Short mmCIF file of C-alpha atoms in Angstrom, two decimals:
data_model
loop_
_atom_site.label_atom_id
_atom_site.label_comp_id
_atom_site.label_asym_id
_atom_site.label_seq_id
_atom_site.Cartn_x
_atom_site.Cartn_y
_atom_site.Cartn_z
CA MET A 1 0.00 0.00 0.00
CA THR A 2 2.78 2.44 0.84
CA ASP A 3 5.49 3.70 -1.46
CA PHE A 4 8.00 1.59 0.39
CA ASP A 5 6.88 -1.74 -1.04
CA ALA A 6 5.89 -0.24 -4.41
CA GLY A 7 9.36 -1.07 -5.69
CA SER A 8 9.57 -4.77 -4.87
CA ARG A 9 8.73 -7.19 -7.64
CA THR A 10 6.00 -9.21 -5.96
CA SER A 11 4.09 -6.13 -4.91
CA ARG A 12 4.36 -4.70 -8.41
CA VAL A 13 2.89 -7.88 -9.89
CA TRP A 14 0.18 -7.68 -7.25
CA THR A 15 -0.74 -4.05 -8.13
CA ASN A 16 -0.57 -4.55 -11.89
CA VAL A 17 -2.15 -7.98 -12.23
CA GLY A 18 -3.56 -9.09 -8.87
CA LEU A 19 -5.71 -6.05 -8.12
CA PRO A 20 -7.44 -5.91 -11.53
CA ILE A 21 -8.20 -9.65 -11.32
CA LEU A 22 -9.52 -9.22 -7.78
CA GLY A 23 -11.77 -6.42 -9.03
CA VAL A 24 -13.21 -8.68 -11.74
CA ILE A 25 -13.79 -11.52 -9.24
CA ILE A 26 -15.60 -9.20 -6.82
CA THR A 27 -17.80 -7.80 -9.59
CA VAL A 28 -18.78 -11.21 -10.98
CA THR A 29 -19.43 -12.56 -7.48
CA GLY A 30 -21.60 -9.52 -6.72
CA TRP A 31 -23.58 -10.06 -9.94
CA TRP A 32 -24.04 -13.71 -9.04
CA ALA A 33 -25.08 -12.94 -5.44
CA ILE A 34 -27.70 -10.42 -6.59
CA THR A 35 -29.28 -12.77 -9.14
CA ALA A 36 -29.32 -15.57 -6.55
CA ALA A 37 -30.54 -13.49 -3.59
CA PHE A 38 -33.44 -11.92 -5.47
CA HIS A 39 -34.27 -15.03 -7.52
CA ILE A 40 -34.11 -13.00 -10.71
CA ASP A 41 -35.58 -14.75 -13.74
CA PRO A 42 -32.75 -15.47 -16.21
CA PHE A 43 -35.02 -14.06 -18.91
CA TYR A 44 -34.37 -10.61 -17.39
CA VAL A 45 -30.90 -10.93 -15.91
CA PRO A 46 -29.14 -14.26 -16.23
CA SER A 47 -26.57 -15.24 -13.60
CA PRO A 48 -22.90 -15.62 -14.56
CA ALA A 49 -23.42 -19.39 -14.54
CA ASP A 50 -26.25 -19.12 -17.12
CA VAL A 51 -24.01 -17.00 -19.33
CA VAL A 52 -21.12 -19.44 -19.07
CA ASP A 53 -23.50 -22.36 -19.81
CA THR A 54 -24.76 -20.57 -22.89
CA PHE A 55 -21.24 -19.93 -24.06
CA LEU A 56 -20.23 -23.57 -23.50
CA ARG A 57 -23.24 -24.75 -25.50
CA THR A 58 -21.82 -23.25 -28.70
CA PRO A 59 -18.31 -21.96 -28.05
CA GLU A 60 -17.11 -22.27 -31.67
CA PHE A 61 -20.10 -20.34 -32.96
CA LEU A 62 -19.64 -17.48 -30.49
CA LEU A 63 -15.89 -17.29 -30.98
CA GLN A 64 -16.40 -17.28 -34.73
CA GLU A 65 -18.83 -14.34 -34.40
CA THR A 66 -16.41 -12.58 -32.07
CA TRP A 67 -13.68 -12.95 -34.66
CA THR A 68 -15.98 -11.53 -37.35
CA THR A 69 -16.76 -8.47 -35.23
CA LEU A 70 -13.12 -8.10 -34.19
CA GLN A 71 -11.99 -8.10 -37.82
CA ARG A 72 -14.45 -5.34 -38.66
CA VAL A 73 -13.32 -3.39 -35.61
CA LEU A 74 -9.65 -3.73 -36.45
CA ILE A 75 -9.99 -2.82 -40.12
CA GLY A 76 -12.29 0.10 -39.33
CA PHE A 77 -10.09 1.29 -36.48
CA ALA A 78 -6.97 1.15 -38.65
CA ILE A 79 -8.71 3.21 -41.33
CA ALA A 80 -10.02 5.66 -38.70
CA VAL A 81 -6.56 6.11 -37.20
CA ALA A 82 -4.87 6.59 -40.57
CA LEU A 83 -7.59 8.98 -41.74
CA GLY A 84 -7.67 10.82 -38.42
CA LEU A 85 -3.91 11.32 -38.38
CA VAL A 86 -3.77 12.54 -41.97
CA ILE A 87 -6.67 14.94 -41.42
CA ALA A 88 -5.21 16.21 -38.14
CA VAL A 89 -1.78 16.81 -39.67
CA THR A 90 -3.36 18.65 -42.60
CA LEU A 91 -5.46 20.80 -40.29
CA ALA A 92 -2.52 21.53 -38.01
CA ALA A 93 -0.40 22.52 -41.01
CA SER A 94 -2.78 25.15 -42.31
CA ARG A 95 -4.85 27.59 -40.34
CA THR A 96 -7.04 28.27 -43.40
CA VAL A 97 -7.89 24.62 -43.96
CA GLU A 98 -8.55 24.17 -40.25
CA ARG A 99 -10.99 27.08 -40.14
CA MET A 100 -12.80 25.74 -43.21
CA ALA A 101 -12.93 22.07 -42.28
CA MET A 102 -13.57 22.15 -38.54
CA PRO A 103 -17.33 22.95 -38.65
CA ILE A 104 -17.88 20.23 -41.24
CA LEU A 105 -15.99 17.66 -39.17
CA ALA A 106 -17.82 18.67 -35.99
CA ALA A 107 -21.13 18.39 -37.86
CA ILE A 108 -20.26 14.92 -39.17
CA ASN A 109 -19.34 13.92 -35.65
CA ALA A 110 -22.59 15.28 -34.24
CA VAL A 111 -24.79 13.24 -36.59
CA PRO A 112 -26.19 10.25 -34.68
CA LYS A 113 -24.46 7.36 -36.37
CA VAL A 114 -27.38 4.99 -35.77
CA ALA A 115 -29.37 7.21 -38.11
CA LEU A 116 -26.82 6.60 -40.84
CA ALA A 117 -27.02 2.82 -40.60
CA PRO A 118 -30.09 2.45 -42.86
CA LEU A 119 -28.43 4.72 -45.42
CA LEU A 120 -25.29 2.62 -45.35
CA LEU A 121 -27.50 -0.39 -46.03
CA VAL A 122 -28.93 1.38 -49.06
CA TRP A 123 -25.53 2.42 -50.33
CA MET A 124 -23.49 -0.67 -49.57
CA GLY A 125 -25.94 -3.47 -48.99
CA PHE A 126 -25.10 -6.31 -46.60
CA GLY A 127 -21.70 -7.68 -45.67
CA ASP A 128 -18.63 -6.17 -44.09
CA SER A 129 -18.32 -2.76 -45.71
CA PRO A 130 -21.26 -0.91 -44.08
CA LYS A 131 -20.07 -2.14 -40.66
CA ILE A 132 -16.49 -1.07 -41.30
CA VAL A 133 -17.67 2.33 -42.49
CA MET A 134 -19.71 2.63 -39.29
CA VAL A 135 -16.60 1.86 -37.22
CA VAL A 136 -14.68 4.57 -39.06
CA LEU A 137 -17.48 7.11 -38.66
CA VAL A 138 -17.80 6.52 -34.93
CA SER A 139 -14.12 6.45 -34.04
CA PHE A 140 -12.24 8.87 -36.28
CA PHE A 141 -13.15 12.11 -34.56
CA PRO A 142 -11.38 11.60 -31.22
CA VAL A 143 -8.21 10.74 -33.15
CA ILE A 144 -8.41 14.04 -35.04
CA VAL A 145 -9.18 16.15 -32.01
CA SER A 146 -6.50 14.64 -29.79
CA THR A 147 -3.84 14.64 -32.51
CA MET A 148 -4.52 18.29 -33.26
CA ALA A 149 -4.41 19.13 -29.58
CA GLY A 150 -1.06 17.34 -29.42
CA LEU A 151 0.33 19.07 -32.48
CA THR A 152 -0.61 22.50 -31.19
CA SER A 153 0.66 21.87 -27.66
CA THR A 154 4.37 22.22 -28.46
CA PRO A 155 5.71 24.28 -25.54
CA ASP A 156 6.91 27.82 -26.22
CA ASP A 157 10.48 27.09 -25.22
CA LEU A 158 10.82 24.33 -27.81
CA GLN A 159 9.29 26.57 -30.47
CA GLU A 160 11.75 29.33 -29.63
CA LEU A 161 14.55 26.78 -29.75
CA THR A 162 13.72 25.56 -33.25
CA ARG A 163 13.24 29.15 -34.41
CA SER A 164 16.58 30.20 -32.99
CA LEU A 165 18.18 27.25 -34.81
CA LYS A 166 16.47 28.33 -38.04
CA ALA A 167 14.90 24.90 -38.39
CA SER A 168 12.60 24.54 -41.38
CA TRP A 169 8.88 23.98 -40.90
CA TRP A 170 9.30 20.35 -41.87
CA GLN A 171 12.25 19.78 -39.48
CA THR A 172 10.31 21.35 -36.63
CA PHE A 173 7.31 19.24 -37.48
CA VAL A 174 9.11 15.91 -37.68
CA LYS A 175 11.74 16.36 -35.00
CA VAL A 176 9.66 18.17 -32.40
CA ARG A 177 5.93 18.62 -32.92
CA LEU A 178 4.99 15.13 -34.08
CA THR A 179 6.77 13.26 -31.32
CA TRP A 180 5.59 15.81 -28.77
CA ALA A 181 2.02 15.05 -29.89
CA LEU A 182 2.30 11.28 -29.39
CA PRO A 183 1.04 11.09 -25.78
CA GLN A 184 -2.03 13.10 -26.80
CA VAL A 185 -2.53 10.93 -29.89
CA PHE A 186 -2.71 7.94 -27.58
CA VAL A 187 -5.34 9.63 -25.44
CA GLY A 188 -7.44 9.82 -28.61
CA LEU A 189 -6.68 6.22 -29.56
CA LYS A 190 -7.78 5.01 -26.13
CA VAL A 191 -11.05 6.91 -26.48
CA ALA A 192 -11.52 5.62 -30.02
CA THR A 193 -10.94 1.93 -29.21
CA PRO A 194 -14.23 1.28 -27.39
CA LEU A 195 -16.02 3.56 -29.87
CA ALA A 196 -14.81 1.34 -32.70
CA ILE A 197 -16.42 -1.68 -31.06
CA ILE A 198 -19.62 0.28 -30.49
CA GLY A 199 -19.59 1.25 -34.17
CA ALA A 200 -19.25 -2.35 -35.31
CA VAL A 201 -22.08 -3.46 -33.04
CA ILE A 202 -24.38 -0.63 -34.21
CA GLY A 203 -23.72 -1.73 -37.77
CA GLU A 204 -24.44 -5.36 -36.95
CA VAL A 205 -27.57 -4.75 -34.85
CA VAL A 206 -29.17 -2.46 -37.42
CA ASN A 207 -28.12 -4.54 -40.38
CA PRO A 208 -27.57 -8.03 -38.98
CA ASP A 209 -25.71 -10.73 -40.86
CA ARG A 210 -22.87 -12.07 -38.77
CA GLY A 211 -20.85 -10.90 -35.78
CA LEU A 212 -21.76 -10.42 -32.11
CA GLY A 213 -24.11 -7.52 -32.85
CA SER A 214 -26.13 -9.84 -35.09
CA VAL A 215 -26.13 -12.47 -32.32
CA ILE A 216 -27.60 -9.90 -29.92
CA ALA A 217 -30.20 -8.82 -32.47
CA GLY A 218 -31.11 -12.49 -33.09
CA SER A 219 -31.29 -13.36 -29.37
CA GLY A 220 -34.06 -10.80 -28.94
CA ALA A 221 -36.17 -12.62 -31.53
CA SER A 222 -35.68 -15.96 -29.77
CA ASN A 223 -36.03 -14.61 -26.20
CA ASP A 224 -32.55 -15.95 -25.41
CA THR A 225 -31.31 -13.32 -22.91
CA PRO A 226 -28.36 -15.44 -21.69
CA LEU A 227 -27.11 -15.58 -25.31
CA ALA A 228 -27.28 -11.79 -25.54
CA PHE A 229 -25.35 -11.57 -22.27
CA ALA A 230 -22.73 -14.01 -23.52
CA ALA A 231 -22.27 -11.82 -26.60
CA LEU A 232 -22.04 -8.69 -24.41
CA VAL A 233 -19.41 -10.30 -22.21
CA LEU A 234 -17.40 -11.28 -25.28
CA LEU A 235 -17.65 -7.70 -26.57
CA ALA A 236 -16.53 -6.37 -23.22
CA VAL A 237 -13.57 -8.75 -23.12
CA THR A 238 -12.62 -7.73 -26.67
CA GLY A 239 -12.80 -4.09 -25.62
CA VAL A 240 -10.57 -4.62 -22.61
CA VAL A 241 -8.02 -6.59 -24.63
CA LEU A 242 -7.89 -3.91 -27.34
CA PHE A 243 -7.59 -1.12 -24.77
CA TYR A 244 -4.65 -2.75 -23.03
CA LEU A 245 -3.10 -3.50 -26.41
CA VAL A 246 -3.19 0.21 -27.27
CA ALA A 247 -1.84 1.07 -23.81
CA GLY A 248 0.98 -1.45 -24.37
CA ILE A 249 1.89 0.11 -27.70
CA GLU A 250 1.89 3.48 -25.97
CA ARG A 251 4.34 2.13 -23.41
CA LEU A 252 6.66 1.07 -26.23
CA LEU A 253 6.41 4.27 -28.26
CA VAL A 254 6.20 6.87 -25.51
CA PRO A 255 8.51 5.60 -22.77
CA TRP A 256 9.39 9.10 -21.54
CA ARG A 257 5.77 9.83 -20.72
CA VAL A 258 4.97 6.53 -19.01
CA ALA A 259 8.11 6.74 -16.90
CA LYS A 260 6.97 9.97 -15.24
CA MET B 1 30.82 41.83 -32.21
CA ILE B 2 27.34 43.06 -31.34
CA SER B 3 26.09 46.60 -31.73
CA ILE B 4 22.68 47.58 -30.49
CA ASP B 5 21.78 50.92 -31.97
CA GLY B 6 18.89 52.99 -30.65
CA VAL B 7 16.66 49.96 -30.21
CA SER B 8 13.10 50.34 -28.93
CA GLN B 9 10.31 47.83 -28.60
CA THR B 10 6.63 48.60 -28.11
CA PHE B 11 4.08 45.80 -27.75
CA LYS B 12 0.41 46.17 -28.52
CA GLY B 13 -1.31 45.51 -25.21
CA LYS B 14 -5.04 45.15 -24.54
CA SER B 15 -5.13 48.59 -22.94
CA GLY B 16 -2.98 50.41 -25.47
CA PRO B 17 0.68 50.07 -26.46
CA VAL B 18 3.20 48.93 -23.87
CA GLU B 19 6.69 50.33 -24.18
CA ALA B 20 9.05 47.55 -23.15
CA ILE B 21 12.40 48.97 -24.29
CA ARG B 22 13.27 52.57 -25.06
CA ASP B 23 16.27 53.64 -27.09
CA ILE B 24 18.94 51.24 -25.92
CA SER B 25 22.39 51.52 -27.46
CA LEU B 26 25.19 49.15 -26.49
CA THR B 27 28.34 47.86 -28.09
CA ILE B 28 29.66 44.47 -27.06
CA GLY B 29 33.20 43.63 -28.00
CA GLU B 30 34.49 40.30 -29.28
CA GLY B 31 34.97 37.85 -26.42
CA GLU B 32 33.28 40.18 -23.97
CA PHE B 33 30.97 38.90 -21.26
CA LEU B 34 28.14 41.38 -20.83
CA THR B 35 25.54 40.86 -18.16
CA VAL B 36 22.18 42.58 -18.40
CA ILE B 37 20.60 42.99 -15.02
CA GLY B 38 17.29 44.45 -13.99
CA ARG B 39 14.10 43.82 -12.12
CA SER B 40 11.57 41.39 -13.51
CA GLY B 41 9.51 42.98 -16.24
CA CYS B 42 12.18 45.49 -17.25
CA GLY B 43 12.46 44.06 -20.75
CA LYS B 44 15.81 42.28 -20.44
CA SER B 45 14.50 39.15 -22.17
CA THR B 46 12.90 41.31 -24.85
CA LEU B 47 16.25 42.93 -25.52
CA LEU B 48 17.93 39.52 -25.78
CA ARG B 49 15.27 38.20 -28.14
CA MET B 50 15.84 41.17 -30.42
CA VAL B 51 19.58 40.44 -30.50
CA ALA B 52 18.71 36.81 -31.29
CA GLY B 53 16.55 37.83 -34.24
CA LEU B 54 13.47 36.24 -32.65
CA LEU B 55 11.81 39.64 -32.31
CA LYS B 56 12.02 42.65 -34.62
CA PRO B 57 12.78 45.98 -32.92
CA THR B 58 10.10 48.63 -33.33
CA LYS B 59 12.88 51.16 -33.82
CA GLY B 60 16.63 50.95 -34.25
CA GLU B 61 18.70 47.98 -35.33
CA VAL B 62 20.95 45.27 -34.00
CA ARG B 63 24.11 44.15 -35.79
CA VAL B 64 26.02 40.97 -35.16
CA ALA B 65 29.45 40.68 -36.77
CA GLY B 66 28.62 43.74 -38.84
CA GLU B 67 25.39 42.39 -40.31
CA VAL B 68 21.95 43.71 -39.42
CA VAL B 69 19.98 41.02 -37.58
CA ARG B 70 16.69 40.25 -39.35
CA GLU B 71 16.28 36.59 -38.42
CA PRO B 72 18.05 34.09 -36.14
CA ARG B 73 21.65 33.29 -37.09
CA ARG B 74 23.26 29.91 -36.81
CA ASP B 75 26.43 31.34 -35.29
CA VAL B 76 24.37 32.79 -32.45
CA ALA B 77 23.27 30.24 -29.85
CA MET B 78 20.53 30.69 -27.29
CA VAL B 79 20.26 29.21 -23.84
CA PHE B 80 16.84 29.62 -22.29
CA GLN B 81 15.60 29.77 -18.73
CA LYS B 82 14.08 26.32 -19.21
CA PRO B 83 16.43 23.64 -20.54
CA ALA B 84 14.05 23.09 -23.52
CA LEU B 85 15.21 19.51 -24.07
CA LEU B 86 13.34 16.96 -26.17
CA PRO B 87 12.05 14.47 -23.58
CA TRP B 88 12.39 11.48 -25.91
CA ARG B 89 16.01 12.12 -26.80
CA SER B 90 18.97 10.98 -24.75
CA VAL B 91 21.45 13.55 -23.49
CA GLU B 92 23.81 13.10 -26.44
CA ASP B 93 21.00 13.10 -29.00
CA ASN B 94 19.68 16.33 -27.53
CA ILE B 95 23.12 17.87 -27.90
CA MET B 96 23.23 16.67 -31.53
CA LEU B 97 19.95 18.41 -32.41
CA PRO B 98 21.53 21.57 -33.88
CA VAL B 99 23.96 19.44 -35.93
CA GLU B 100 21.00 17.56 -37.43
CA ILE B 101 19.02 20.71 -38.10
CA PHE B 102 22.01 22.41 -39.74
CA GLY B 103 22.31 19.34 -41.97
CA ARG B 104 25.89 18.69 -40.89
CA ARG B 105 27.45 15.26 -40.54
CA LYS B 106 26.98 13.86 -37.06
CA ALA B 107 30.17 11.80 -37.31
CA ASP B 108 32.18 15.03 -37.56
CA HIS B 109 30.81 16.22 -34.23
CA ARG B 110 31.06 13.06 -32.12
CA ALA B 111 34.43 14.00 -30.70
CA GLN B 112 33.16 17.44 -29.77
CA VAL B 113 30.14 15.94 -28.04
CA ASP B 114 32.50 13.73 -26.06
CA ARG B 115 34.56 16.77 -25.05
CA LEU B 116 31.49 18.79 -24.04
CA LEU B 117 30.11 15.91 -21.99
CA GLU B 118 33.51 15.61 -20.34
CA THR B 119 33.73 19.34 -19.50
CA THR B 120 30.26 19.41 -18.01
CA GLY B 121 30.64 16.12 -16.14
CA LEU B 122 27.83 14.42 -18.07
CA THR B 123 29.80 11.57 -19.66
CA ALA B 124 28.22 8.94 -17.41
CA PHE B 125 24.74 10.24 -18.26
CA ARG B 126 25.03 10.46 -22.04
CA LYS B 127 22.45 7.73 -22.70
CA ARG B 128 19.95 9.00 -20.11
CA LEU B 129 16.67 10.70 -20.92
CA PRO B 130 16.16 14.27 -19.63
CA HIS B 131 13.54 13.30 -17.01
CA GLU B 132 16.15 11.12 -15.34
CA LEU B 133 18.41 14.14 -14.73
CA SER B 134 18.36 16.87 -12.11
CA GLY B 135 17.54 20.44 -13.11
CA GLY B 136 21.18 21.45 -13.01
CA MET B 137 22.21 18.57 -15.24
CA GLN B 138 19.43 19.38 -17.71
CA GLN B 139 20.67 22.96 -17.94
CA ARG B 140 24.21 21.65 -18.54
CA VAL B 141 22.85 19.62 -21.47
CA SER B 142 21.21 22.74 -22.80
CA LEU B 143 24.54 24.57 -22.50
CA CYS B 144 26.32 21.78 -24.41
CA ARG B 145 23.65 21.97 -27.12
CA ALA B 146 24.41 25.68 -27.53
CA LEU B 147 28.17 25.07 -27.60
CA ILE B 148 27.96 22.37 -30.31
CA GLN B 149 26.93 25.18 -32.67
CA ASN B 150 30.43 26.65 -32.19
CA PRO B 151 28.70 29.98 -31.75
CA LYS B 152 30.40 33.34 -32.11
CA VAL B 153 27.82 34.70 -29.70
CA MET B 154 25.89 33.03 -26.87
CA LEU B 155 22.70 34.66 -25.64
CA MET B 156 21.65 33.40 -22.24
CA ASP B 157 18.23 34.27 -20.81
CA GLU B 158 18.33 33.77 -17.04
CA PRO B 159 19.66 30.26 -17.64
CA PHE B 160 20.22 29.38 -13.99
CA SER B 161 17.28 31.12 -12.38
CA ALA B 162 15.15 27.99 -11.98
CA LEU B 163 17.91 26.17 -10.09
CA ASP B 164 18.70 25.96 -6.39
CA ALA B 165 21.29 28.39 -5.03
CA LEU B 166 24.25 25.99 -4.83
CA THR B 167 23.67 24.54 -8.30
CA ARG B 168 23.48 28.08 -9.67
CA GLU B 169 26.85 28.96 -8.21
CA GLU B 170 28.34 25.74 -9.52
CA LEU B 171 27.06 26.37 -13.02
CA ALA B 172 28.10 30.01 -12.98
CA VAL B 173 31.67 28.97 -12.13
CA GLU B 174 31.54 26.37 -14.93
CA LEU B 175 30.30 28.96 -17.40
CA GLN B 176 33.14 31.27 -16.40
CA ARG B 177 35.63 28.51 -17.18
CA ILE B 178 33.99 27.78 -20.54
CA HIS B 179 34.07 31.48 -21.41
CA MET B 180 37.75 31.71 -20.46
CA ASP B 181 38.54 28.63 -22.59
CA LEU B 182 36.54 29.52 -25.68
CA GLY B 183 36.41 33.29 -25.63
CA THR B 184 32.86 33.31 -26.94
CA THR B 185 31.04 36.63 -26.77
CA ILE B 186 28.28 36.20 -24.21
CA VAL B 187 25.25 38.29 -23.34
CA PHE B 188 23.81 36.98 -20.10
CA VAL B 189 20.50 38.19 -18.70
CA THR B 190 19.97 37.76 -14.98
CA HIS B 191 18.43 39.34 -11.93
CA SER B 192 21.15 38.01 -9.67
CA ILE B 193 23.78 40.56 -8.64
CA GLN B 194 26.04 37.73 -7.50
CA GLU B 195 26.00 36.07 -10.93
CA ALA B 196 26.56 39.39 -12.65
CA VAL B 197 29.60 40.16 -10.53
CA LEU B 198 31.08 36.69 -10.91
CA LEU B 199 30.71 36.51 -14.67
CA ALA B 200 30.69 39.89 -16.32
CA ASP B 201 33.25 42.21 -17.83
CA ARG B 202 30.55 44.84 -17.84
CA VAL B 203 27.08 44.95 -16.34
CA ALA B 204 24.28 46.86 -18.05
CA VAL B 205 21.79 47.88 -15.39
CA LEU B 206 18.32 48.36 -16.86
CA SER B 207 15.59 50.48 -15.37
CA SER B 208 11.98 49.37 -15.62
CA ARG B 209 9.01 50.34 -17.76
CA PRO B 210 10.32 51.24 -20.23
CA GLY B 211 13.63 49.40 -20.09
CA GLN B 212 16.51 51.80 -20.52
CA VAL B 213 20.20 51.45 -19.73
CA ARG B 214 20.57 53.13 -16.37
CA ARG B 215 24.28 52.62 -16.10
CA LEU B 216 27.10 50.47 -17.46
CA VAL B 217 29.24 49.15 -14.63
CA GLU B 218 32.73 47.78 -15.28
CA ILE B 219 33.83 44.79 -13.23
CA PRO B 220 37.63 45.00 -13.26
CA ILE B 221 38.17 41.98 -11.01
CA PRO B 222 40.70 39.53 -12.50
CA ARG B 223 39.58 36.02 -13.49
CA PRO B 224 39.12 33.29 -12.46
CA ARG B 225 36.69 34.70 -9.94
CA SER B 226 35.00 32.64 -7.26
CA PHE B 227 32.23 32.82 -4.76
CA GLY B 228 33.13 32.80 -1.09
CA HIS B 229 36.57 33.74 0.23
CA ASN B 230 38.99 35.17 -2.31
CA ALA B 231 41.59 37.85 -2.76
CA HIS B 232 39.18 40.46 -4.11
CA MET B 233 36.40 40.40 -1.57
CA ASP B 234 36.49 44.14 -0.98
CA GLN B 235 36.12 44.90 -4.66
CA VAL B 236 33.33 42.32 -5.03
CA ALA B 237 31.50 43.82 -2.07
CA GLY B 238 31.94 47.33 -3.49
CA VAL B 239 30.60 46.50 -6.96
CA SER B 240 27.75 44.41 -5.51
CA ALA B 241 26.70 47.29 -3.29
CA GLU B 242 26.76 49.69 -6.22
CA LEU B 243 24.58 47.38 -8.35
CA HIS B 244 22.28 46.88 -5.42
CA SER B 245 21.62 50.56 -4.91
CA LEU B 246 21.19 51.10 -8.66
CA LEU B 247 18.54 48.39 -8.80
CA LEU B 248 16.74 49.45 -5.63
CA SER B 249 16.63 53.14 -6.49
CA ASP B 250 14.81 52.37 -9.74
CA THR B 251 12.51 55.38 -9.72
CA HIS B 252 10.29 54.19 -12.51
CA LEU B 253 8.61 51.72 -10.20
CA PRO B 254 5.82 52.89 -7.94
CA LYS B 255 7.05 53.07 -4.37
CA THR B 256 5.71 50.28 -2.20
CA SER B 257 5.11 50.66 1.51
CA THR B 258 8.15 50.67 3.80
CA LEU B 259 9.63 47.24 4.45
#
């Protein structure tokens, strides 16, 4: 608990791995206790055991659907990140472009994406592409905003330094501003990760074919609440894994920030 | 080496123009160490930034090595109050930054980096990142980064003012040694009388709002100078007292209540 034992290896493992696991165990136990104590009908809220049973009934099917959703999330997220970075760099490079484009981008971001799902169906039909587009639409904005915030947050002293060295715009950008922006970029990526999953699920629920969103949509038709819960748990696990993956990449790329 | 000729600077403030510097003229000889001293807000940094070419004078002109300064020069190096290091670069890579920006070959400067690290006692820390260093060490890195430019002129803007008292003295003594070795022309802005007396050939005392040269004080004490006991304590005390009264009798400031 104190700073004294924070350094020793066992206590570090305990804080980094033990405590999160303990948190999960307490939460699941609490969920279980509530469903058992109040005799809640599994049709409304299934107990953890019901969910696990459902999963074990058709594990290959559910994992297959998870993989489908995950693929859509990853492809969409990659496009969103690439697009977001390019747009942010362009906007940060030119005041004029920024002034012109910002209202449009904010407007696009403000449109409820669920409302676009039927349109995407009209434009792209069934299959992967409307879902991937939904992922991009939902998750690109935080990447732009945070990257721009990062690119414009170069401290005055570093700006004066590059000016006094007569560094070119490009040198300043590559050697100072871009790297300086990285921690902020990662803030945006961490916000965008769960949004990407939400985007994929919106796409699949509104326009179901395959994937966990389609499983949830189908479970409603067959009154199979535990199946919906199993799909939700799988989505949550996917979200956590992706989040920690992004945090891990941040650790690798931005060691000076994490070390503070 | 530097001539400042009738330089004024007026900023546009929210409530009308603010006159930061009025009609300053100074000539700084080659190899001279000039200290600019004044109260905070007297425009000493503004003056330095005009010499650096980071700020255009409203009136007058600055010449370095005979040429009018219109933009920063690569033979003029700046050292700022903050170390201004890139947090992701190791000590030696931070020192190499100017070499990279000037498009010179890094291999040609390795030996010089080694020497600079040696002089400033940073050799053991060359692979460290800035956040692993103390404030004094960070400012040493920033000094090395200025010296790798092989500058004709070094402009230093209160470089030690964020450090604790002992580290400041240590660094001031180190800077004196570097100046004696290299003979670089140095303009050093400070509000510390002690630093001014240790380092300077001449001290320009600025008055406040607008900044004007109140007096130029010669410091004829032979080098190397040192803090604490030395052979010239009377002289040091005399000059310090003179600077003190010049700074305290700055009539342009509104009088505050008695202390």
